[in-house]
Amino acid sequence: MRRLTRTVAAATLATALALVAGCSSGSDSADSPKGGDGKALEKVTYLTSFGNFGRDSYAWVAKEKGFFSEAGFDVEIKPGQGTGSVIQTVVGGQAQFGPIDLTGGLLQLGNGKAKDFVAVAAIQQRTMAAIATVEGKNIASPKDLEGKKLADTPGSVVRNLFPTYARMAGIDASKVTWVNGEAQTLMGTLASGSVDGIGQFVVGQPTIEAVTKKKAVLLPYSDVMQDLYGNVLITSSKIAKENPEMVKRFTGALMKGLEYALANPQEAAEILKKNVDATVPAAAAAELQLMAAYVRSSNSGTQLGTLDSGRVAKSIAILQGAGALQQNITPDQIIDFGLAPKA
């Protein structure tokens, strides 16, 4: 009887403690993260553009250096799987922000594959899309891709833009075979020899060489398609309309992370390594050094993130001229120029 009494008492005490703990938890808890103004941080999910490589390390830098928290955000960073997937996840509400290739976004919007998203800042002023291979595959020019097998994620801008690139580069796209891959395993697929090339950004060269142990060969899309932007930061149309100040705060914090990462590539690479164990710091730092030339252009001045309506219109015209868009679209349909950083 005495043992039963002790058991009941212990159970009662445990229940009471659990209730107290439950009452003390929540957004007002002393343990909840706070911003610089003492307010609870707003939880945000951010997707990288494509896996977790050096080119996307600036988001981890913004988190590690406190730029996000200073702006009032508690950010969870998840790896993206390319333009189509990032758009779908942001529009679906599973994430609030993420970078996509602007040209890929135009293709998605102009062909009725996606809607209800807007770009609010540029990450790169020029497209970094490319086909990547290694020496020994007998690929030195676009025409050499005929008869070859390439791998990429289904939603990648490299893959979705390929028909336009092929038409402008004089490639018979029907003679090129595409197979599905995942962002984090594409380079390993290339290293295994099971494919001849992969969709990749030009800044991926150092990582490709680190993984394959061979010299990389790149065919940049920008060689045949001028004026195309690279990655842009997107959010849902709903968030942009209902909470524009929140979008501006987040964009500003991310741009701080981008600027810091470009100025301190080795430190940014180490921050990425701290959060993503598979990171090769030397390759990640080299990616950032290569990316720097794409982040600023002569018409963007020193301000990061600017977007020019005229250039976006030229991008649309290029795609329309190649027959790649089923619908007529305008820059204002995909860019919220009121939220984008000003030059």
Coordinates of C-alpha atoms in Angstrom, one line a residue:
M1 CA 0.0 0.0 0.0
R2 CA 2.9 2.4 0.9
R3 CA 4.6 1.6 -2.4
L4 CA 1.3 2.4 -4.3
T5 CA 0.9 5.7 -2.4
R6 CA 4.4 6.7 -3.4
T7 CA 3.8 5.8 -7.0
V8 CA 0.6 7.8 -7.2
A9 CA 2.3 10.8 -5.5
A10 CA 5.1 10.6 -8.0
A11 CA 2.7 10.5 -10.9
T12 CA 0.7 13.4 -9.6
L13 CA 3.9 15.5 -9.2
A14 CA 5.1 14.6 -12.7
T15 CA 1.7 15.6 -14.1
A16 CA 1.8 18.9 -12.2
L17 CA 5.3 19.7 -13.5
A18 CA 4.3 18.9 -17.0
L19 CA 1.3 21.3 -16.8
V20 CA 3.6 24.0 -15.4
A21 CA 6.0 23.4 -18.2
G22 CA 3.3 23.5 -20.8
C23 CA 1.9 26.8 -19.4
S24 CA 5.4 28.4 -19.4
S25 CA 6.2 27.3 -23.0
G26 CA 5.2 29.3 -26.1
S27 CA 6.1 32.5 -27.8
D28 CA 6.3 34.5 -24.6
S29 CA 8.7 32.1 -22.9
A30 CA 12.0 33.5 -21.7
D31 CA 13.7 30.8 -23.7
S32 CA 12.2 32.0 -27.0
P33 CA 14.7 33.7 -29.3
K34 CA 14.4 37.5 -29.3
G35 CA 15.4 40.1 -31.8
G36 CA 17.4 43.3 -31.1
D37 CA 14.2 45.1 -30.1
G38 CA 13.3 42.3 -27.5
K39 CA 10.4 41.0 -29.6
A40 CA 10.1 37.3 -30.3
L41 CA 11.6 36.4 -33.7
E42 CA 9.4 35.5 -36.6
K43 CA 10.0 32.0 -37.9
V44 CA 10.8 31.8 -41.6
T45 CA 11.8 28.9 -43.8
Y46 CA 14.3 29.7 -46.6
L47 CA 15.2 27.4 -49.4
T48 CA 18.6 27.4 -51.1
S49 CA 18.6 27.5 -54.9
F50 CA 20.1 24.1 -55.4
G51 CA 21.4 21.9 -52.6
N52 CA 24.0 23.3 -50.2
F53 CA 27.0 24.5 -52.2
G54 CA 29.3 27.5 -51.7
R55 CA 27.2 29.6 -54.0
D56 CA 24.3 29.4 -51.5
S57 CA 26.5 29.9 -48.4
Y58 CA 25.4 33.6 -48.0
A59 CA 22.2 32.5 -46.4
W60 CA 24.1 30.5 -43.7
V61 CA 26.3 33.6 -43.2
A62 CA 23.3 35.8 -42.7
K63 CA 22.1 33.4 -40.0
E64 CA 25.5 32.9 -38.3
K65 CA 26.4 36.6 -38.3
G66 CA 23.0 37.6 -36.8
F67 CA 21.7 39.5 -39.8
F68 CA 18.5 37.5 -39.8
S69 CA 17.9 37.8 -36.1
E70 CA 18.7 41.6 -36.1
A71 CA 15.9 41.9 -38.7
G72 CA 13.5 40.0 -36.5
F73 CA 13.7 36.5 -38.0
D74 CA 14.4 32.9 -36.8
V75 CA 15.3 31.3 -40.1
E76 CA 15.4 27.6 -41.0
I77 CA 17.5 26.9 -44.1
K78 CA 16.6 23.9 -46.2
P79 CA 18.2 22.7 -49.5
G80 CA 16.3 23.6 -52.6
Q81 CA 16.0 21.4 -55.7
G82 CA 16.0 23.9 -58.5
T83 CA 13.7 26.6 -59.9
G84 CA 10.5 24.6 -60.4
S85 CA 10.7 22.9 -57.0
V86 CA 11.5 26.2 -55.1
I87 CA 8.6 28.0 -56.7
Q88 CA 6.2 25.2 -55.9
T89 CA 7.4 25.0 -52.2
V90 CA 7.1 28.8 -51.7
V91 CA 3.8 29.1 -53.4
G92 CA 2.5 26.1 -51.4
G93 CA 3.5 27.8 -48.1
Q94 CA 6.1 25.3 -47.0
A95 CA 8.7 28.0 -47.3
Q96 CA 8.5 31.8 -47.4
F97 CA 11.6 32.7 -49.5
G98 CA 14.0 31.1 -51.9
P99 CA 16.2 31.9 -54.9
I100 CA 15.3 30.8 -58.4
D101 CA 16.8 31.4 -61.8
L102 CA 14.8 34.3 -63.2
T103 CA 14.8 32.9 -66.8
G104 CA 13.5 29.6 -65.3
G105 CA 10.8 31.6 -63.5
L106 CA 9.8 33.3 -66.8
L107 CA 9.5 29.9 -68.5
Q108 CA 7.4 28.6 -65.6
L109 CA 5.1 31.7 -65.6
G110 CA 4.9 32.1 -69.4
N111 CA 4.0 28.5 -70.0
G112 CA 1.4 28.2 -67.3
K113 CA 3.4 25.9 -65.1
A114 CA 3.5 28.2 -62.1
K115 CA 1.9 31.5 -60.8
D116 CA 1.4 33.4 -57.5
F117 CA 5.1 34.2 -56.9
V118 CA 7.2 37.4 -57.4
A119 CA 10.9 38.2 -57.4
V120 CA 12.0 40.9 -55.0
A121 CA 15.8 41.0 -55.4
A122 CA 18.5 39.9 -57.8
I123 CA 21.2 37.5 -56.4
Q124 CA 23.2 37.5 -59.7
Q125 CA 23.0 40.1 -62.4
R126 CA 23.9 37.5 -65.1
T127 CA 22.8 33.9 -65.6
M128 CA 25.2 31.3 -64.4
A129 CA 23.4 28.4 -66.1
A130 CA 25.6 25.9 -67.9
I131 CA 26.2 22.4 -69.0
A132 CA 29.1 20.9 -67.1
T133 CA 31.2 17.9 -68.1
V134 CA 34.8 16.8 -67.6
E135 CA 37.8 16.2 -69.9
G136 CA 37.6 12.8 -71.7
K137 CA 33.9 13.1 -72.6
N138 CA 34.8 14.7 -76.0
I139 CA 32.6 17.7 -75.3
A140 CA 34.2 21.0 -76.2
S141 CA 31.4 22.9 -77.9
P142 CA 27.6 22.9 -77.8
K143 CA 27.3 20.8 -80.9
D144 CA 29.3 18.0 -79.2
L145 CA 26.3 17.5 -76.8
E146 CA 24.4 15.6 -79.6
G147 CA 24.4 11.9 -78.8
K148 CA 25.2 12.5 -75.2
K149 CA 23.4 11.8 -71.9
L150 CA 22.8 14.6 -69.4
A151 CA 21.4 14.6 -65.9
D152 CA 19.6 17.3 -63.9
T153 CA 16.6 17.8 -61.7
P154 CA 13.3 18.0 -63.6
G155 CA 12.7 21.6 -62.3
S156 CA 16.2 23.0 -63.0
V157 CA 16.5 26.1 -65.1
V158 CA 19.4 24.5 -67.0
R159 CA 17.2 21.6 -68.1
N160 CA 14.1 23.7 -68.8
L161 CA 16.0 26.4 -70.7
F162 CA 17.9 23.8 -72.7
P163 CA 15.6 23.8 -75.7
T164 CA 16.0 27.5 -76.1
Y165 CA 19.8 27.3 -75.6
A166 CA 19.9 24.4 -78.1
R167 CA 18.0 26.4 -80.8
M168 CA 20.3 29.4 -80.4
A169 CA 23.5 27.3 -80.2
G170 CA 22.7 25.2 -83.2
I171 CA 22.1 21.9 -81.3
D172 CA 19.5 19.3 -82.4
A173 CA 17.9 18.9 -79.0
S174 CA 16.2 15.7 -80.0
K175 CA 19.6 14.1 -80.1
V176 CA 20.4 14.9 -76.4
T177 CA 19.1 12.5 -73.7
W178 CA 18.1 13.8 -70.3
V179 CA 17.8 11.7 -67.1
N180 CA 16.6 12.7 -63.7
G181 CA 19.0 13.5 -60.8
E182 CA 19.0 15.2 -57.5
A183 CA 20.9 18.4 -56.6
Q184 CA 23.3 16.9 -54.1
T185 CA 24.1 13.8 -56.1
L186 CA 24.6 15.2 -59.6
M187 CA 28.3 15.7 -59.4
G188 CA 28.7 12.1 -58.0
T189 CA 26.7 10.9 -61.0
L190 CA 29.1 12.7 -63.4
A191 CA 32.0 11.3 -61.5
S192 CA 30.6 7.7 -61.8
G193 CA 30.7 8.0 -65.6
S194 CA 27.0 7.1 -65.9
V195 CA 26.3 10.4 -67.7
D196 CA 28.3 12.6 -70.0
G197 CA 27.3 15.9 -68.4
I198 CA 25.1 17.6 -65.9
G199 CA 23.1 20.8 -65.5
Q200 CA 25.1 23.1 -63.3
F201 CA 26.0 26.7 -62.6
V202 CA 29.4 27.9 -63.9
V203 CA 30.5 28.5 -60.3
G204 CA 30.2 24.8 -59.7
Q205 CA 33.6 24.2 -61.5
P206 CA 35.7 23.9 -58.3
T207 CA 33.3 21.5 -56.6
I208 CA 33.0 19.4 -59.8
E209 CA 36.8 19.1 -60.0
A210 CA 37.0 18.2 -56.2
V211 CA 34.3 15.5 -56.6
T212 CA 35.4 14.0 -60.0
K213 CA 39.2 14.5 -59.7
K214 CA 39.1 15.7 -63.3
K215 CA 39.3 19.0 -65.0
A216 CA 35.8 20.5 -65.6
V217 CA 34.6 21.7 -69.0
L218 CA 31.7 24.2 -68.9
L219 CA 29.4 25.4 -71.6
P220 CA 27.8 28.6 -70.2
Y221 CA 24.4 29.6 -71.5
S222 CA 25.4 33.2 -71.3
D223 CA 27.7 32.6 -74.3
V224 CA 24.7 32.5 -76.6
M225 CA 22.0 34.3 -74.5
Q226 CA 22.9 37.8 -73.3
D227 CA 21.0 40.0 -70.8
L228 CA 19.6 37.1 -68.8
Y229 CA 19.6 37.5 -65.0
G230 CA 20.8 34.7 -62.8
N231 CA 19.1 33.9 -59.5
V232 CA 16.5 36.1 -57.9
L233 CA 14.9 36.0 -54.5
I234 CA 11.3 35.1 -54.6
T235 CA 8.3 35.0 -52.2
S236 CA 4.7 34.3 -52.7
S237 CA 2.4 37.0 -54.2
K238 CA 0.3 36.7 -51.0
I239 CA 3.2 37.5 -48.7
A240 CA 4.4 40.4 -50.9
K241 CA 1.0 41.9 -50.9
E242 CA 0.1 41.4 -47.3
N243 CA 3.4 41.9 -45.6
P244 CA 5.7 44.1 -47.8
E245 CA 7.7 45.4 -44.8
M246 CA 8.5 41.9 -43.7
V247 CA 9.8 41.1 -47.2
K248 CA 12.0 44.2 -47.2
R249 CA 13.5 43.3 -43.8
F250 CA 14.3 39.8 -44.9
T251 CA 15.7 40.9 -48.3
G252 CA 17.9 43.4 -46.5
A253 CA 19.3 40.8 -44.1
L254 CA 20.0 38.3 -46.9
M255 CA 21.8 41.0 -49.0
K256 CA 24.0 41.7 -45.9
G257 CA 24.8 38.0 -45.9
L258 CA 25.6 38.0 -49.6
E259 CA 27.9 41.0 -49.3
Y260 CA 29.7 39.6 -46.3
A261 CA 30.2 36.2 -48.0
L262 CA 31.6 37.7 -51.2
A263 CA 34.0 39.8 -49.1
N264 CA 35.0 36.9 -46.9
P265 CA 34.7 33.7 -49.0
Q266 CA 36.9 31.5 -46.8
E267 CA 35.0 32.4 -43.6
A268 CA 31.7 31.9 -45.5
A269 CA 32.9 28.5 -46.6
E270 CA 33.8 27.5 -43.0
I271 CA 30.4 28.7 -41.8
L272 CA 28.8 26.5 -44.5
K273 CA 31.0 23.5 -43.3
K274 CA 29.8 24.1 -39.8
N275 CA 26.2 23.6 -40.9
V276 CA 26.6 21.2 -43.8
D277 CA 29.2 18.5 -43.0
A278 CA 29.7 17.4 -46.6
T279 CA 31.1 20.9 -47.5
V280 CA 34.6 21.1 -49.0
P281 CA 35.6 24.5 -47.7
A282 CA 38.2 25.2 -50.4
A283 CA 35.7 24.4 -53.2
A284 CA 33.0 26.4 -51.5
A285 CA 35.2 29.5 -51.2
A286 CA 36.3 29.2 -54.8
E287 CA 32.6 29.1 -55.9
L288 CA 32.0 32.4 -54.0
Q289 CA 35.1 34.0 -55.6
L290 CA 33.8 33.0 -59.1
M291 CA 30.3 34.2 -58.3
A292 CA 31.4 37.7 -57.3
A293 CA 31.7 38.7 -60.9
Y294 CA 28.1 37.8 -61.5
V295 CA 26.6 39.6 -58.5
R296 CA 27.3 43.1 -59.6
S297 CA 27.1 44.6 -63.1
S298 CA 27.8 48.0 -64.6
N299 CA 24.1 49.0 -64.4
S300 CA 23.6 47.9 -60.8
G301 CA 26.2 50.2 -59.3
T302 CA 27.3 49.1 -55.9
Q303 CA 23.8 48.3 -54.6
L304 CA 23.2 44.5 -54.4
G305 CA 19.9 43.1 -55.5
T306 CA 18.7 45.6 -58.1
L307 CA 16.4 44.6 -60.9
D308 CA 15.9 46.6 -64.1
S309 CA 12.6 46.4 -66.0
G310 CA 14.3 47.0 -69.4
R311 CA 16.6 44.0 -68.9
V312 CA 13.8 41.8 -67.8
A313 CA 11.8 42.8 -70.9
K314 CA 14.9 41.9 -73.0
S315 CA 15.0 38.5 -71.4
I316 CA 11.3 38.0 -72.2
A317 CA 11.9 39.0 -75.8
I318 CA 14.7 36.5 -76.1
L319 CA 12.5 33.7 -74.9
Q320 CA 9.6 34.8 -77.1
G321 CA 11.9 35.0 -80.1
A322 CA 12.9 31.4 -79.5
G323 CA 9.3 30.3 -79.3
A324 CA 9.8 29.3 -75.6
L325 CA 6.8 31.1 -74.1
Q326 CA 3.2 30.1 -74.8
Q327 CA 1.8 33.3 -73.2
N328 CA 2.8 37.0 -73.4
I329 CA 4.1 38.2 -70.1
T330 CA 5.4 41.6 -68.8
P331 CA 8.2 42.3 -66.3
D332 CA 5.7 43.5 -63.7
Q333 CA 4.0 40.1 -63.7
I334 CA 7.1 38.4 -62.2
I335 CA 9.0 41.3 -60.4
D336 CA 7.7 43.4 -57.6
F337 CA 9.8 46.5 -58.4
G338 CA 8.4 48.3 -55.3
L339 CA 10.0 45.8 -53.0
A340 CA 13.3 45.3 -54.9
P341 CA 16.5 47.2 -53.8
K342 CA 17.0 50.5 -55.6
A343 CA 20.2 51.3 -57.6

